[in-house]
C-alpha positions as a Python dict, from the first residue, in 0.01 Angstrom:
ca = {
    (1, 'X'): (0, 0, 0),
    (2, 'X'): (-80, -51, -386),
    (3, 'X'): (149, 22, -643),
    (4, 'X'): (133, 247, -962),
    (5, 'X'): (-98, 36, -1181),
    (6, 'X'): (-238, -144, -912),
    (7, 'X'): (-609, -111, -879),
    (8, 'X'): (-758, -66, -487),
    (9, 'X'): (-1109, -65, -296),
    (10, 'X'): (-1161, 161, -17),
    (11, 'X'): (-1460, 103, 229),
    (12, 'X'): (-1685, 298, 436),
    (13, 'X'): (-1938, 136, 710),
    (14, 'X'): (-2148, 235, 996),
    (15, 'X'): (-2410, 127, 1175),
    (16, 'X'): (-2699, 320, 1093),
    (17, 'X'): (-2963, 187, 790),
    (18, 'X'): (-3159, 527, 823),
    (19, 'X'): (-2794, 673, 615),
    (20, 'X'): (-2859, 496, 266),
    (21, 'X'): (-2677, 735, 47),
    (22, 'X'): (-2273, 726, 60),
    (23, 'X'): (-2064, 1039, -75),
    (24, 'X'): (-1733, 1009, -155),
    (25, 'X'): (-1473, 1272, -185),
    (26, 'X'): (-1081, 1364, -207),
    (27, 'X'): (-851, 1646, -129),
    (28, 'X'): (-559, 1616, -280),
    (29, 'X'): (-355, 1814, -56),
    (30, 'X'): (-429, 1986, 239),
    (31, 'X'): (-574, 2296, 210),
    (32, 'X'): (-720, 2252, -127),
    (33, 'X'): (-1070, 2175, -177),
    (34, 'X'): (-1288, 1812, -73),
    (35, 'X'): (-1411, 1746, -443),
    (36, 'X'): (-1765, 1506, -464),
    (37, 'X'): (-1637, 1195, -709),
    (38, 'X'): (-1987, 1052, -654),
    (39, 'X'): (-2252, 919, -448),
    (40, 'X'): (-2499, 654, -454),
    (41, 'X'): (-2846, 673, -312),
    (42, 'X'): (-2994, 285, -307),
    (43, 'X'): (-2897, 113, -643),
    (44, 'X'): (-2859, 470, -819),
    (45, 'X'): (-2550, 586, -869),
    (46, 'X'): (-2436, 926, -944),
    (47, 'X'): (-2046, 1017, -1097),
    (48, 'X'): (-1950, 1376, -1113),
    (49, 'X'): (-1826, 1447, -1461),
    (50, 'X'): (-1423, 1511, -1363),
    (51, 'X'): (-1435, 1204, -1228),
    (52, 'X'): (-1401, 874, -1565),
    (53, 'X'): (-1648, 545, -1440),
    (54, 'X'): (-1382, 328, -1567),
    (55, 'X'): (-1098, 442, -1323),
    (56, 'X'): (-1352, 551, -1028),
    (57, 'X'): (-1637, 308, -928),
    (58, 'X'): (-1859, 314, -613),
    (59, 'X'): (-2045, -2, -539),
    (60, 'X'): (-2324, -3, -247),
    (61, 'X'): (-2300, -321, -69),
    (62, 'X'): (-2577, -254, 192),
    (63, 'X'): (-2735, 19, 339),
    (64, 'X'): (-2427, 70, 570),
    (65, 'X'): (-2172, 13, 357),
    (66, 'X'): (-1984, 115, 27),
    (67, 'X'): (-1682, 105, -167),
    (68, 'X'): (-1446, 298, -414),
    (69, 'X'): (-1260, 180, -632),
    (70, 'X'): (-1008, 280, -770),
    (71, 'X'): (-788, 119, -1069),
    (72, 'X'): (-468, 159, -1250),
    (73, 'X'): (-353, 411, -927),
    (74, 'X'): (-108, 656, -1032),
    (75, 'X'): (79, 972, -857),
    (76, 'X'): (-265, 1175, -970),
    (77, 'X'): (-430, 960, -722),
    (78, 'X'): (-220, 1049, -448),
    (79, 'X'): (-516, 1211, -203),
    (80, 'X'): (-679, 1211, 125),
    (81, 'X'): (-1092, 1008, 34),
    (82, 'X'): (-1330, 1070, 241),
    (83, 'X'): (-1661, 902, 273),
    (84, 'X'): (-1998, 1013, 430),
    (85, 'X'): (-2379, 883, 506),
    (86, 'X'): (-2705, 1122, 503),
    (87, 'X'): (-3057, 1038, 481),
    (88, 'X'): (-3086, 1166, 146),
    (89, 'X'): (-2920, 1223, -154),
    (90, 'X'): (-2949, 1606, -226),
    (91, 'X'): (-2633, 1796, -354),
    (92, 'X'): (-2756, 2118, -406),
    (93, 'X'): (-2896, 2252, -128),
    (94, 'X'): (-2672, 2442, 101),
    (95, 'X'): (-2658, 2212, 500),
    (96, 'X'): (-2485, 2275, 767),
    (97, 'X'): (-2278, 1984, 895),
    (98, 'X'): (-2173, 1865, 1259),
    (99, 'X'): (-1840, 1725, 1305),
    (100, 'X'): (-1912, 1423, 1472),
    (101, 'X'): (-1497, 1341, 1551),
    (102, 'X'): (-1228, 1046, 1448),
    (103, 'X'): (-1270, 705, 1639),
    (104, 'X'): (-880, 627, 1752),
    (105, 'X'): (-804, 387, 1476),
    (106, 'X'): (-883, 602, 1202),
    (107, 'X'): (-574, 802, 1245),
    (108, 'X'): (-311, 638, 961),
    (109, 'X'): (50, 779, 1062),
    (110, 'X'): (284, 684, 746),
    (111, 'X'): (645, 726, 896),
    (112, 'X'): (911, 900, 639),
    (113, 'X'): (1080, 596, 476),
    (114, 'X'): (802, 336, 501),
    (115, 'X'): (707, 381, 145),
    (116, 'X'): (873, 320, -176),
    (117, 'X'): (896, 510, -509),
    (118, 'X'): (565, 300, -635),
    (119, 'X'): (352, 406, -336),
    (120, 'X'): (114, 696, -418),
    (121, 'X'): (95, 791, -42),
    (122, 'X'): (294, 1021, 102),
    (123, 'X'): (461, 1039, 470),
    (124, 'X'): (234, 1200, 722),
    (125, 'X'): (-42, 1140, 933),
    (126, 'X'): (-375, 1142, 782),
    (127, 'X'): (-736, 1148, 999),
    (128, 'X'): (-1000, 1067, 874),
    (129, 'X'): (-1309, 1268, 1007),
    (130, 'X'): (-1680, 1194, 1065),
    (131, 'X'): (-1953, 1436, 965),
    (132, 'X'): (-2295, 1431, 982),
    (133, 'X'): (-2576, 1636, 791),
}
């Protein structure tokens, strides 16, 4: 787990090169809203504007895989990120999505205790979810 000030680099892979543009999200706590940071669609990359390039960066490795980064982590960044693949990179028009499930290890259970002051996790279990669109 990082600490405050620490920077860190979440990944997403799959499988599937016919999924070359990667969204990334957060929801800050549940119930509140999955906000877009920003996707990339091949080597363009698009930021939403709440969201600074020098603390938030996504990098496309390959077609199946990307990364966020995030630096100087601070309480603010305490959230659940979420990742997701489509064949294209439109934002605006209105899809309907299929829940496609959680493989087993992508549940993270955080027991009370296991994290210090300088963790920006909290205690809980978190699941990460699979969509498609």
């Amino acid at each position: 787990m990082p600490y405050t000030g620490e920077s860190v680099q979440l990944k997403c892979v799959h499988d599937d090169t016919a999924y070359p543009t990667k969204f990334w999200y957060r929801q800050v706590g549940p119930g509140s809203p999955i906000v877009l940071i920003g996707y990339n669609y091949r080597e363009q990359l698009t930021m939403e504007k709440d969201f600074n390039e020098t603390k938030f960066t996504i990098q496309r490795v390959t077609d199946t895989e990307s990364a966020l980064g995030v630096s100087g982590v601070s309480v603010q960044d305490n959230a659940v990120y979420f990742c997701a693949s489509s064949k294209h990179s439109e934002t605006t028009r209105e899809q309907r999505c299929t829940k496609l499930g959680a493989p087993r290890d992508a549940v993270l259970d955080i027991p009370q205790g296991f994290l210090t002051p300088h963790h920006f996790l909290t205690p809980g279990v978190y699941l990460i979810l699979w969509v498609e669109c």
